[in-house]
mmCIF file of C-alpha atoms in Angstrom:
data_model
loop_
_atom_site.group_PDB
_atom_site.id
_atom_site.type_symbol
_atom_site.label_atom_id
_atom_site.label_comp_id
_atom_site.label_asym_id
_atom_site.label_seq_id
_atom_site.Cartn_x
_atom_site.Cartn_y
_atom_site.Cartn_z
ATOM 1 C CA UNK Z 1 22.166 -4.736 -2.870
ATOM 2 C CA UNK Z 2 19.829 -8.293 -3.042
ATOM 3 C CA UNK Z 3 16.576 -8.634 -2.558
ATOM 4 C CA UNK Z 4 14.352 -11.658 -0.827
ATOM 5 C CA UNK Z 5 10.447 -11.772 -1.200
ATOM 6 C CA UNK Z 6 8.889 -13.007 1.383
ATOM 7 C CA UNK Z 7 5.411 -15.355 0.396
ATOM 8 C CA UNK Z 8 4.574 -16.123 -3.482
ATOM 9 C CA UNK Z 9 0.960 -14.701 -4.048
ATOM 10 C CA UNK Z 10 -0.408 -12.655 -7.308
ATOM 11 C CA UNK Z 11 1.543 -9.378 -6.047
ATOM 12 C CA UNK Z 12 5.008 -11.162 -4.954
ATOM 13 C CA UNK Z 13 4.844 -12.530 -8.717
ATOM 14 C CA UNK Z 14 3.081 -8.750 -9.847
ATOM 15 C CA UNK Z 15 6.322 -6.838 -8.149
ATOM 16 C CA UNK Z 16 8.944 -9.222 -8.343
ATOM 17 C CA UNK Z 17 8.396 -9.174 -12.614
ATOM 18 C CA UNK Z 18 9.056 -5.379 -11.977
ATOM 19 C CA UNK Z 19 11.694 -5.797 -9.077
ATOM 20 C CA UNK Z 20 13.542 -7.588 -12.424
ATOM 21 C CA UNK Z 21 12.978 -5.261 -15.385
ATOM 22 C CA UNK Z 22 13.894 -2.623 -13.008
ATOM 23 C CA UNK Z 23 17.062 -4.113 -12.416
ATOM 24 C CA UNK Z 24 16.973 -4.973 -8.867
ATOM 25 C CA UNK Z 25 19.353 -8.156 -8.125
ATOM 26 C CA UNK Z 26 16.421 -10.906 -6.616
ATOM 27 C CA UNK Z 27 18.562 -13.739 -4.507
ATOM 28 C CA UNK Z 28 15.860 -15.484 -2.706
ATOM 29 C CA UNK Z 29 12.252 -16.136 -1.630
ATOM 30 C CA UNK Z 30 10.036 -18.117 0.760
ATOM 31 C CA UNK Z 31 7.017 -19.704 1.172
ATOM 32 C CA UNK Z 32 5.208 -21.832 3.503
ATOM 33 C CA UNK Z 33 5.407 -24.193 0.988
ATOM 34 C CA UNK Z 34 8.304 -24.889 -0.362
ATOM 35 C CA UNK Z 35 7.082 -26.477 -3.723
ATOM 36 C CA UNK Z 36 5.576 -23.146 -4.340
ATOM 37 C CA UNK Z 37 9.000 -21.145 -3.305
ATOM 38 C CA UNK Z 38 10.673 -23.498 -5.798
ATOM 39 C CA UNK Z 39 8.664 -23.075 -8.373
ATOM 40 C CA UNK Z 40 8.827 -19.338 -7.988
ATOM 41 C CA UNK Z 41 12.296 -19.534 -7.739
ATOM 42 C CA UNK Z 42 12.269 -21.284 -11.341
ATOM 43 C CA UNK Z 43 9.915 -18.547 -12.641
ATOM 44 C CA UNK Z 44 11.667 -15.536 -12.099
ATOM 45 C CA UNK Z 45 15.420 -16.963 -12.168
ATOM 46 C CA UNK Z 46 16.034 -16.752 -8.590
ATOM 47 C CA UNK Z 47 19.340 -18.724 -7.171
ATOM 48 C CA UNK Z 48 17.609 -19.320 -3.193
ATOM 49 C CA UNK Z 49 14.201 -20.852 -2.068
ATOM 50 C CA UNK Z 50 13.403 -21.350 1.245
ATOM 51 C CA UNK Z 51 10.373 -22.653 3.498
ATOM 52 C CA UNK Z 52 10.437 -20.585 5.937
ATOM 53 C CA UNK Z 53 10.674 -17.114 6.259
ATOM 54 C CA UNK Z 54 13.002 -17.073 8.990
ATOM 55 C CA UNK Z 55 15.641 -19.123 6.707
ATOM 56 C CA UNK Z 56 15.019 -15.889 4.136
ATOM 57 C CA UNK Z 57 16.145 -13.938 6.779
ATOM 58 C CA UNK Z 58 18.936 -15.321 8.286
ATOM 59 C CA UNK Z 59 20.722 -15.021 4.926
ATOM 60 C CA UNK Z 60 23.281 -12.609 5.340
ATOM 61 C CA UNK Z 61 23.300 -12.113 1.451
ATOM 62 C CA UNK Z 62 20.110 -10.313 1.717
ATOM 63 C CA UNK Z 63 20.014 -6.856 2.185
ATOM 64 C CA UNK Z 64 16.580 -6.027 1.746
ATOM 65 C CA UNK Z 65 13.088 -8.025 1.657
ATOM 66 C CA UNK Z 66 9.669 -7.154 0.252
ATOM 67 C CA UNK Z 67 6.913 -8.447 2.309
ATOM 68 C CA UNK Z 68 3.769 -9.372 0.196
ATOM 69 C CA UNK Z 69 2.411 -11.799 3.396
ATOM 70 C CA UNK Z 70 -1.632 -11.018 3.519
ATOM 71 C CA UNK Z 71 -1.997 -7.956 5.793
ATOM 72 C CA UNK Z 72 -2.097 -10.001 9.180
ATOM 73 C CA UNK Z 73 0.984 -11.143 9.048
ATOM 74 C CA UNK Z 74 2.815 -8.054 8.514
ATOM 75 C CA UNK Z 75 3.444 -7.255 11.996
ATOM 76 C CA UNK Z 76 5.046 -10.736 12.928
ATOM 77 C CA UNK Z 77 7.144 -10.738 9.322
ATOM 78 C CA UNK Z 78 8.203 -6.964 10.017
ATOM 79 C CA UNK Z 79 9.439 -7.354 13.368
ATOM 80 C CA UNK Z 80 11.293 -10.160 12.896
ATOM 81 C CA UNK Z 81 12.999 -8.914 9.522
ATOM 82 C CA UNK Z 82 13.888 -5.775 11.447
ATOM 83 C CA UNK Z 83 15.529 -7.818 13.852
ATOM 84 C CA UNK Z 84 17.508 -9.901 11.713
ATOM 85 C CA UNK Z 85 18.678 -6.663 10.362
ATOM 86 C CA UNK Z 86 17.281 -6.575 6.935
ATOM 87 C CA UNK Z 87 15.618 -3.184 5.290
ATOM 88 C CA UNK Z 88 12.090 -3.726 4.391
ATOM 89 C CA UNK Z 89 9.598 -2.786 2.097
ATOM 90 C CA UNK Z 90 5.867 -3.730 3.452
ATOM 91 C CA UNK Z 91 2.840 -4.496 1.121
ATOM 92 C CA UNK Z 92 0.066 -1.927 1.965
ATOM 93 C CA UNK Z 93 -2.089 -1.869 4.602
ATOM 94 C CA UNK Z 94 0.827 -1.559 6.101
ATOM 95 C CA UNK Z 95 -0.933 -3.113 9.352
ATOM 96 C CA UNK Z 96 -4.029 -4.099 11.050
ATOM 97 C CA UNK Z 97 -3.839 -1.541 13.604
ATOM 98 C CA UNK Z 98 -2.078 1.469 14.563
ATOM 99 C CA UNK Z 99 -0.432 0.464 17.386
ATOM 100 C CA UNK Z 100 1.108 -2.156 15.012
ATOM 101 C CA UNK Z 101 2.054 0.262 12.512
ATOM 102 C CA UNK Z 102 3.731 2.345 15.291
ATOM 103 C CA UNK Z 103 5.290 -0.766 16.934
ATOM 104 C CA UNK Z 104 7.145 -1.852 13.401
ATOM 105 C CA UNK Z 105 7.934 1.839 12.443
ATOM 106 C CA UNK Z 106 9.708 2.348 16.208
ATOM 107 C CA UNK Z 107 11.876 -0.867 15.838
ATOM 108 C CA UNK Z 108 12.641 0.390 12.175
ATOM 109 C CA UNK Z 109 13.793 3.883 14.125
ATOM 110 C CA UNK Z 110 16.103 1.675 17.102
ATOM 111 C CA UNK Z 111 17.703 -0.705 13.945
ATOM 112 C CA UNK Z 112 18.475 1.966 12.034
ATOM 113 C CA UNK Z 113 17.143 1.162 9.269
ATOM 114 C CA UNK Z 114 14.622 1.552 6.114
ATOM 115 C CA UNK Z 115 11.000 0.933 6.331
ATOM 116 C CA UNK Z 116 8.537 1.856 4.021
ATOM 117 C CA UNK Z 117 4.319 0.854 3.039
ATOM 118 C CA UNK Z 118 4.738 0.005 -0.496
ATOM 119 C CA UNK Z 119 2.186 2.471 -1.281
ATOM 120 C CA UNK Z 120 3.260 2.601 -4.805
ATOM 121 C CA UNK Z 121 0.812 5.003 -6.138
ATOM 122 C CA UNK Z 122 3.014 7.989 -5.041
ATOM 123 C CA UNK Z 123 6.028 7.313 -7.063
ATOM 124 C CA UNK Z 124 3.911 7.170 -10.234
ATOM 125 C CA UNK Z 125 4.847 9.962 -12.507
ATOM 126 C CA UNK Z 126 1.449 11.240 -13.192
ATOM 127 C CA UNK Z 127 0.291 11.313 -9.643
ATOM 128 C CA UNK Z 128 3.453 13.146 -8.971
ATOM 129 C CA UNK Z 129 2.347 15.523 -11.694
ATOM 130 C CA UNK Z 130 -1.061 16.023 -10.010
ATOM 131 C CA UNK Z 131 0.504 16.421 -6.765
ATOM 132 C CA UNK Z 132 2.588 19.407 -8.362
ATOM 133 C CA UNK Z 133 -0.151 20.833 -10.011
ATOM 134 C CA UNK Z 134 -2.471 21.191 -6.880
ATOM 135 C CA UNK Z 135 0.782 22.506 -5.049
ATOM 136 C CA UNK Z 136 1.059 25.346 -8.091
ATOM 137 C CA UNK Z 137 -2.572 26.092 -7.705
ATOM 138 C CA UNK Z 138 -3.759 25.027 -11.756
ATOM 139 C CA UNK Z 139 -6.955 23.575 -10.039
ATOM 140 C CA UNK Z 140 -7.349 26.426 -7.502
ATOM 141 C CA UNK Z 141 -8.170 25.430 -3.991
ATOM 142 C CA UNK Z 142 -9.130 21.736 -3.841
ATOM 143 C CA UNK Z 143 -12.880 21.747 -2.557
ATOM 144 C CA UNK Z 144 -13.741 18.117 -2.838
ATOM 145 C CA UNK Z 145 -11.874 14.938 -4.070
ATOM 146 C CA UNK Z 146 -14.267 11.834 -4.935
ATOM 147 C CA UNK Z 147 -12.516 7.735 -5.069
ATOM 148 C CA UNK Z 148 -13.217 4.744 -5.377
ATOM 149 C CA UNK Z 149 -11.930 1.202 -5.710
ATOM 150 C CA UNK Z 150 -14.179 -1.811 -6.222
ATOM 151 C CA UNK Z 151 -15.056 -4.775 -7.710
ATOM 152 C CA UNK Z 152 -17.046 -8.009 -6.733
ATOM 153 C CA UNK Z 153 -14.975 -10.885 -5.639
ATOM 154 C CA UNK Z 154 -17.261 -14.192 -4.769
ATOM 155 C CA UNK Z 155 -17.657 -14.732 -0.846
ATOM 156 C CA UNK Z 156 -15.637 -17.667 0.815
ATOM 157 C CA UNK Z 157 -14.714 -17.343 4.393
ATOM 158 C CA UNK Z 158 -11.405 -19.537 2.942
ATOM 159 C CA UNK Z 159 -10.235 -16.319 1.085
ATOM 160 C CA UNK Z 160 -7.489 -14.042 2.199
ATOM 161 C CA UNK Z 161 -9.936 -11.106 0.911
ATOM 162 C CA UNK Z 162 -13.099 -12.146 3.363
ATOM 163 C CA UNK Z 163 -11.361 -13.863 6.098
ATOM 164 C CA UNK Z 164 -10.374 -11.578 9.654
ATOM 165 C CA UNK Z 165 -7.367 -13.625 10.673
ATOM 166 C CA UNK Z 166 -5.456 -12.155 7.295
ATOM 167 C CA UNK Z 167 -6.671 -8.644 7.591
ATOM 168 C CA UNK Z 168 -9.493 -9.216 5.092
ATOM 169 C CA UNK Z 169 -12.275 -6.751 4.034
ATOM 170 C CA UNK Z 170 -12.416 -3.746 1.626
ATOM 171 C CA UNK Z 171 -11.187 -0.902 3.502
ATOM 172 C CA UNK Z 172 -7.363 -2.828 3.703
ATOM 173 C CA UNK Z 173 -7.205 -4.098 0.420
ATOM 174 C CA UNK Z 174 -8.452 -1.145 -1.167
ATOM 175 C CA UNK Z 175 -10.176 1.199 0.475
ATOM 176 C CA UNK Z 176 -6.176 2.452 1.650
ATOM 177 C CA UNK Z 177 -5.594 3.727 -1.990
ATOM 178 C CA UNK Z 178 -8.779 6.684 -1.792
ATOM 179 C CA UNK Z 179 -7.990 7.236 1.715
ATOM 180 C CA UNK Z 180 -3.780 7.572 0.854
ATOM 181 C CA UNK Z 181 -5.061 10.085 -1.771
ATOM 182 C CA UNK Z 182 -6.843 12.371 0.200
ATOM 183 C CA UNK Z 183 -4.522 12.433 2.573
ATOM 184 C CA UNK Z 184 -1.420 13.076 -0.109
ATOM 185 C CA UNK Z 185 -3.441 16.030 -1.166
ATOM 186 C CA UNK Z 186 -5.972 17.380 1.583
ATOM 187 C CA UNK Z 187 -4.055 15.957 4.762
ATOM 188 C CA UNK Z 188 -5.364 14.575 7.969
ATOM 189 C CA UNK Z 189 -9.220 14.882 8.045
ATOM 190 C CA UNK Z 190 -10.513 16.684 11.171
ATOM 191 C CA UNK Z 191 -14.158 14.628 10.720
ATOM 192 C CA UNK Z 192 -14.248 10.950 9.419
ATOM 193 C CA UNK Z 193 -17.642 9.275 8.950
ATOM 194 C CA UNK Z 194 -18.168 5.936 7.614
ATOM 195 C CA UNK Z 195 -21.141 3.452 6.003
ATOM 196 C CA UNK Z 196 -20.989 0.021 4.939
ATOM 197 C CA UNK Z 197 -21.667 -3.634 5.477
ATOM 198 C CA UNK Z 198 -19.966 -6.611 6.780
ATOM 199 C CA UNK Z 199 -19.668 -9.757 5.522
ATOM 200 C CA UNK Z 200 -20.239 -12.978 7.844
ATOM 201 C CA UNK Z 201 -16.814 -13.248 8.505
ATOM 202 C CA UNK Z 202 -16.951 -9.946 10.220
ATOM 203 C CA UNK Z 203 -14.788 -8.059 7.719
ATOM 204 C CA UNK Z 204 -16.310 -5.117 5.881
ATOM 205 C CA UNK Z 205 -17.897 -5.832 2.179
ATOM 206 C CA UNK Z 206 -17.906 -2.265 1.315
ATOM 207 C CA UNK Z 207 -17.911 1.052 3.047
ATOM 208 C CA UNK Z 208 -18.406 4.648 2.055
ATOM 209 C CA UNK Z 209 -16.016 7.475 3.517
ATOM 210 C CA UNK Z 210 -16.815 10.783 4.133
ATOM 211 C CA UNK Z 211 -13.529 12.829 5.090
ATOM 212 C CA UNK Z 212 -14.243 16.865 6.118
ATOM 213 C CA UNK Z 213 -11.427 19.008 6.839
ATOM 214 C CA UNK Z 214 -11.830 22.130 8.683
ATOM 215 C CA UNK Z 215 -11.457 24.442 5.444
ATOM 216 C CA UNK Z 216 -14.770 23.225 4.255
ATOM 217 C CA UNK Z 217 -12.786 20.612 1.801
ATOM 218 C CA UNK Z 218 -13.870 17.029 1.647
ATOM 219 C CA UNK Z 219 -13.632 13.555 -0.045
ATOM 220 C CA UNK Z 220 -16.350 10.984 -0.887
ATOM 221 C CA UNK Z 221 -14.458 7.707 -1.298
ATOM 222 C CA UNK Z 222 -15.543 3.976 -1.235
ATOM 223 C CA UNK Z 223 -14.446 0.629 -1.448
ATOM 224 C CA UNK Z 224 -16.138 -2.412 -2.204
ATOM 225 C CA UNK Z 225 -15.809 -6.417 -2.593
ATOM 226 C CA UNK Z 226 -19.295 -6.615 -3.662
ATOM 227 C CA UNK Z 227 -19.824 -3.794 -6.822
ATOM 228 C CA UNK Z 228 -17.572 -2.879 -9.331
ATOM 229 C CA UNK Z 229 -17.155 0.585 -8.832
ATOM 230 C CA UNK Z 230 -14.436 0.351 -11.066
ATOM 231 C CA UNK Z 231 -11.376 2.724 -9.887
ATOM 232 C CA UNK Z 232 -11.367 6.340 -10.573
ATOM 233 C CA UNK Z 233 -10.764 9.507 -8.744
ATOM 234 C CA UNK Z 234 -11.252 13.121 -9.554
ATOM 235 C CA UNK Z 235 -9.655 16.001 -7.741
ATOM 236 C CA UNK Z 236 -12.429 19.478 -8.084
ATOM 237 C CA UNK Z 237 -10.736 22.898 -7.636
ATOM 238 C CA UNK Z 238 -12.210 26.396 -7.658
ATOM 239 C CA UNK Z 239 -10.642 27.051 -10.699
ATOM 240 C CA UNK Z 240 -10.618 23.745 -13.073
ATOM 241 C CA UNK Z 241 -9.774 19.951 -12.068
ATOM 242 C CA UNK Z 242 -7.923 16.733 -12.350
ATOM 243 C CA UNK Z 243 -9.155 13.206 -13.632
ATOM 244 C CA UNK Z 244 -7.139 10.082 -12.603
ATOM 245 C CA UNK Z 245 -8.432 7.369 -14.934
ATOM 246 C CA UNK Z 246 -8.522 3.793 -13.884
ATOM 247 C CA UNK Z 247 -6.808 2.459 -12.644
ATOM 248 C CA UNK Z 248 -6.338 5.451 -10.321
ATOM 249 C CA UNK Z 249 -3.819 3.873 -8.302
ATOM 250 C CA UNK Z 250 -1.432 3.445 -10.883
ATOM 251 C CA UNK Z 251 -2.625 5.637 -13.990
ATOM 252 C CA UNK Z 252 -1.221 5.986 -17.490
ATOM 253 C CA UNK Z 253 -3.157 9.103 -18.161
ATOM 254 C CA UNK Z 254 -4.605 12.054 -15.941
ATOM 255 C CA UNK Z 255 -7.072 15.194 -17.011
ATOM 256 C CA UNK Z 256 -5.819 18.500 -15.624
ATOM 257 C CA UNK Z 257 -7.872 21.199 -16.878
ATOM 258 C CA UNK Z 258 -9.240 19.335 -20.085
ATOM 259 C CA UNK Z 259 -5.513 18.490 -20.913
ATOM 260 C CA UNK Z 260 -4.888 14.851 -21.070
ATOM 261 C CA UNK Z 261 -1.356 13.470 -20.050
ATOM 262 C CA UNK Z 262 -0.217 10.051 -20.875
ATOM 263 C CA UNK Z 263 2.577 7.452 -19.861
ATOM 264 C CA UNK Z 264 3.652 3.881 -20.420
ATOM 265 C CA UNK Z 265 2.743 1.115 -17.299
ATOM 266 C CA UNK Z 266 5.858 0.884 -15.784
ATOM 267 C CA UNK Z 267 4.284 -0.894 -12.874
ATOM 268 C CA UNK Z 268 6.492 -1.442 -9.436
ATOM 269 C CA UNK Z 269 9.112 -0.153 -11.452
ATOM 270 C CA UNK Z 270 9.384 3.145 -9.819
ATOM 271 C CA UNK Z 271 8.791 2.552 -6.748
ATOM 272 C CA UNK Z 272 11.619 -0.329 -6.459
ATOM 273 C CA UNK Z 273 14.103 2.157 -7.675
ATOM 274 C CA UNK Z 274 12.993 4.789 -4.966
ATOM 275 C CA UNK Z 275 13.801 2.290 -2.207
ATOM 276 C CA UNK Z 276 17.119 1.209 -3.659
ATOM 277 C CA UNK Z 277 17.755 4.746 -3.857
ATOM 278 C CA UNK Z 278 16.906 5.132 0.065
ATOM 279 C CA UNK Z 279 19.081 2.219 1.459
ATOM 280 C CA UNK Z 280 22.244 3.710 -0.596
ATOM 281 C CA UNK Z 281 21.732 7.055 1.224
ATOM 282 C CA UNK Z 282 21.331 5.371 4.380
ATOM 283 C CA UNK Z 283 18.306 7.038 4.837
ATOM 284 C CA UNK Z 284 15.522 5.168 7.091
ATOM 285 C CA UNK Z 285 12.155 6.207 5.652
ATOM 286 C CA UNK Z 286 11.186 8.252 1.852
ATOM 287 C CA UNK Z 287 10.343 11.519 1.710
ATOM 288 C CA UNK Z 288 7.654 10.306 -0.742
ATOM 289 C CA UNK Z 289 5.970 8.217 2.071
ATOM 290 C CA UNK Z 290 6.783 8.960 5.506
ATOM 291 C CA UNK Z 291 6.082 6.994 8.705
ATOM 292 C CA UNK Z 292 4.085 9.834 9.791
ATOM 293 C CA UNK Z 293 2.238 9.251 6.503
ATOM 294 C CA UNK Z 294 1.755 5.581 6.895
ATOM 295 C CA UNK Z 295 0.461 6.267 10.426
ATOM 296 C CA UNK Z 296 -2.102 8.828 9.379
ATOM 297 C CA UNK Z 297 -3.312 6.633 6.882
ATOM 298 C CA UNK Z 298 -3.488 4.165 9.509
ATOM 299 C CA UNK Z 299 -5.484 6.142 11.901
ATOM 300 C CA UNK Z 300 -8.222 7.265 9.277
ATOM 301 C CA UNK Z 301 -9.076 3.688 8.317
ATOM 302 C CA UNK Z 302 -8.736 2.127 11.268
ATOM 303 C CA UNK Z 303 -11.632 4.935 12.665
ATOM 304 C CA UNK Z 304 -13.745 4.138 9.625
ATOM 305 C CA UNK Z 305 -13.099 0.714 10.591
ATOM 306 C CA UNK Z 306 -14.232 1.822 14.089
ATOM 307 C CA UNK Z 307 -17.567 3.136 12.818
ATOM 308 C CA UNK Z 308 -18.524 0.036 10.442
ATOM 309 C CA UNK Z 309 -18.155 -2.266 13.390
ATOM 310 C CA UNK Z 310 -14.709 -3.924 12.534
ATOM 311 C CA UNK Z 311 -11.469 -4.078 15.004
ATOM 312 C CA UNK Z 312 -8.289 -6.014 14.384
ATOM 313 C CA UNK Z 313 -7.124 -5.735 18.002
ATOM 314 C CA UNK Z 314 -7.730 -9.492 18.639
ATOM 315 C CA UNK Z 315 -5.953 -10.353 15.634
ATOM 316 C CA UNK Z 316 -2.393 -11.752 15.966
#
């Protein structure tokens, strides 16, 4: 099966490296510009380049395509990849909004085909090995899970990260990782409450999360453009717990119990193989991130969202 990437920003270059060491077959990309496609194209050894993403996708040599467009554009790239009848992989946030989310997910469902968030963190080995270890009880019952993910990144209403119309702001770009977390190990929150500030573009600059869950349980996550909170998480049980070190979306070494276990950064490489892996069994979504997933995740941050005075409704 080929691959085409769709735009040619720090993660198409990030996961495309990976796409290649893990042995994926790369035939094309695009870009808006087609200097930069080119050049791409040149980098990473790839035979197509186009200029428009539409001319990606009316390549019938392309089986599958990796979407790495800023967050706004998701919805328009999705759609229309469905349609040409191409399986997709979507950068995270998968969307602005939910109805989005559930729009590309039910056109996925009619085409019959794949569609997955590439939330990569949950096809890293170690946060499959916490996973298991909360599911065999080593930590007890989970009481309380703290994340967070910032760092400060200079205000200009130019950049993808502060500006509305590409689905800017902390909670999208990285407040999705603590938020996927909690959810992969404490589920839907019954009570989300949320505190930050907005920058003048209208995008949040940080926020604080407070999840509850009905047991008691809950997680104190934030996100932030303005402090480097660097990116750790730490999972508290009633009988021990679990350290993810930074980077805790992708970590080379986790603490359960005192007991530290360590792997080599193998990047994007996992999760590329999990969606080849999909597409050759025909199946439509992963097991290790679910529509129903994606859609919860959805639904928590776009509430926080909600609270700290940001909507993406408008935004098409």
């Amino acid at each position: 099966m080929t691959w085409g990437v769709i735009a040619t920003g720090g993660i198409a270059h990030a996961v495309t490296a990976d796409m290649l060491k893990a042995g994926a077959k790369v035939l094309a990309v695009s870009s808006r510009d087609i200097t930069k496609a080119r050049k791409f194209a040149e980098k990473f050894g790839i035979e197509r380049a186009y200029g428009d993403y539409r001319d990606l996708l009316a390549d019938p040599d392309v089986d599958i395509v990796y979407v790495a467009t800023p967050h706004g554009q998701h919805h328009e790239v999705v759609l229309a990849a469905l349609d040409a009848g191409k399986h997709v992989l979507c950068e995270k946030a998968f969307a602005l909004t939910v109805a989005d989310a559930e729009e590309m997910i039910e056109r996925a469902r009619s085409r019959n085909l794949f569609l997955m968030e590439a939330m990569w963190t949950r096809f890293n080995p170690l946060v499959q090995k916490v996973e298991q270890a909360v599911r065999d009880g080593e930590i007890g019952e989970v009481r309380m899970i703290r994340a967070d993910f910032g760092f400060r990144h200079a205000f200009s209403d130019g950049d993808r990260l502060w500006a509305k119309e590409a689905g800017g702001g902390a909670m999208l770009d990285l407040g999705v990782y603590p938020v996927a977390l909690a959810h992969q190990l404490l589920g839907v929150p019954t009570h989300i409450h949320a505190h930050g500030s907005l920058a003048p573009t209208e995008v949040d600059a940080d926020a604080g999360i407070f999840l509850a869950y009905d047991n008691g349980a809950h997680a104190l996550l934030s996100c932030s453009l303005v402090a480097n909170t660097g990116a750790r998480a730490e999972i508290v049980g009633t009988l021990g717990r679990i350290e993810l070190v930074d980077p805790m979306f992708n970590p080379t070494a986790v603490v359960i119990n005192g007991v530290e276990h360590a792997i080599e950064d193998e990047g994007y490489q996992h999760q590329i193989r999990a969606v080849e892996e999909c597409v050759a069994a025909a199946l439509t979504e992963s097991p290790r991130i679910t529509w129903q997933n994606t859609v919860e995740v959805m639904r928590t941050l776009e509430e926080a969202l909600r609270q700290l005075g940001v909507s993406y409704a408008s935004v098409k």
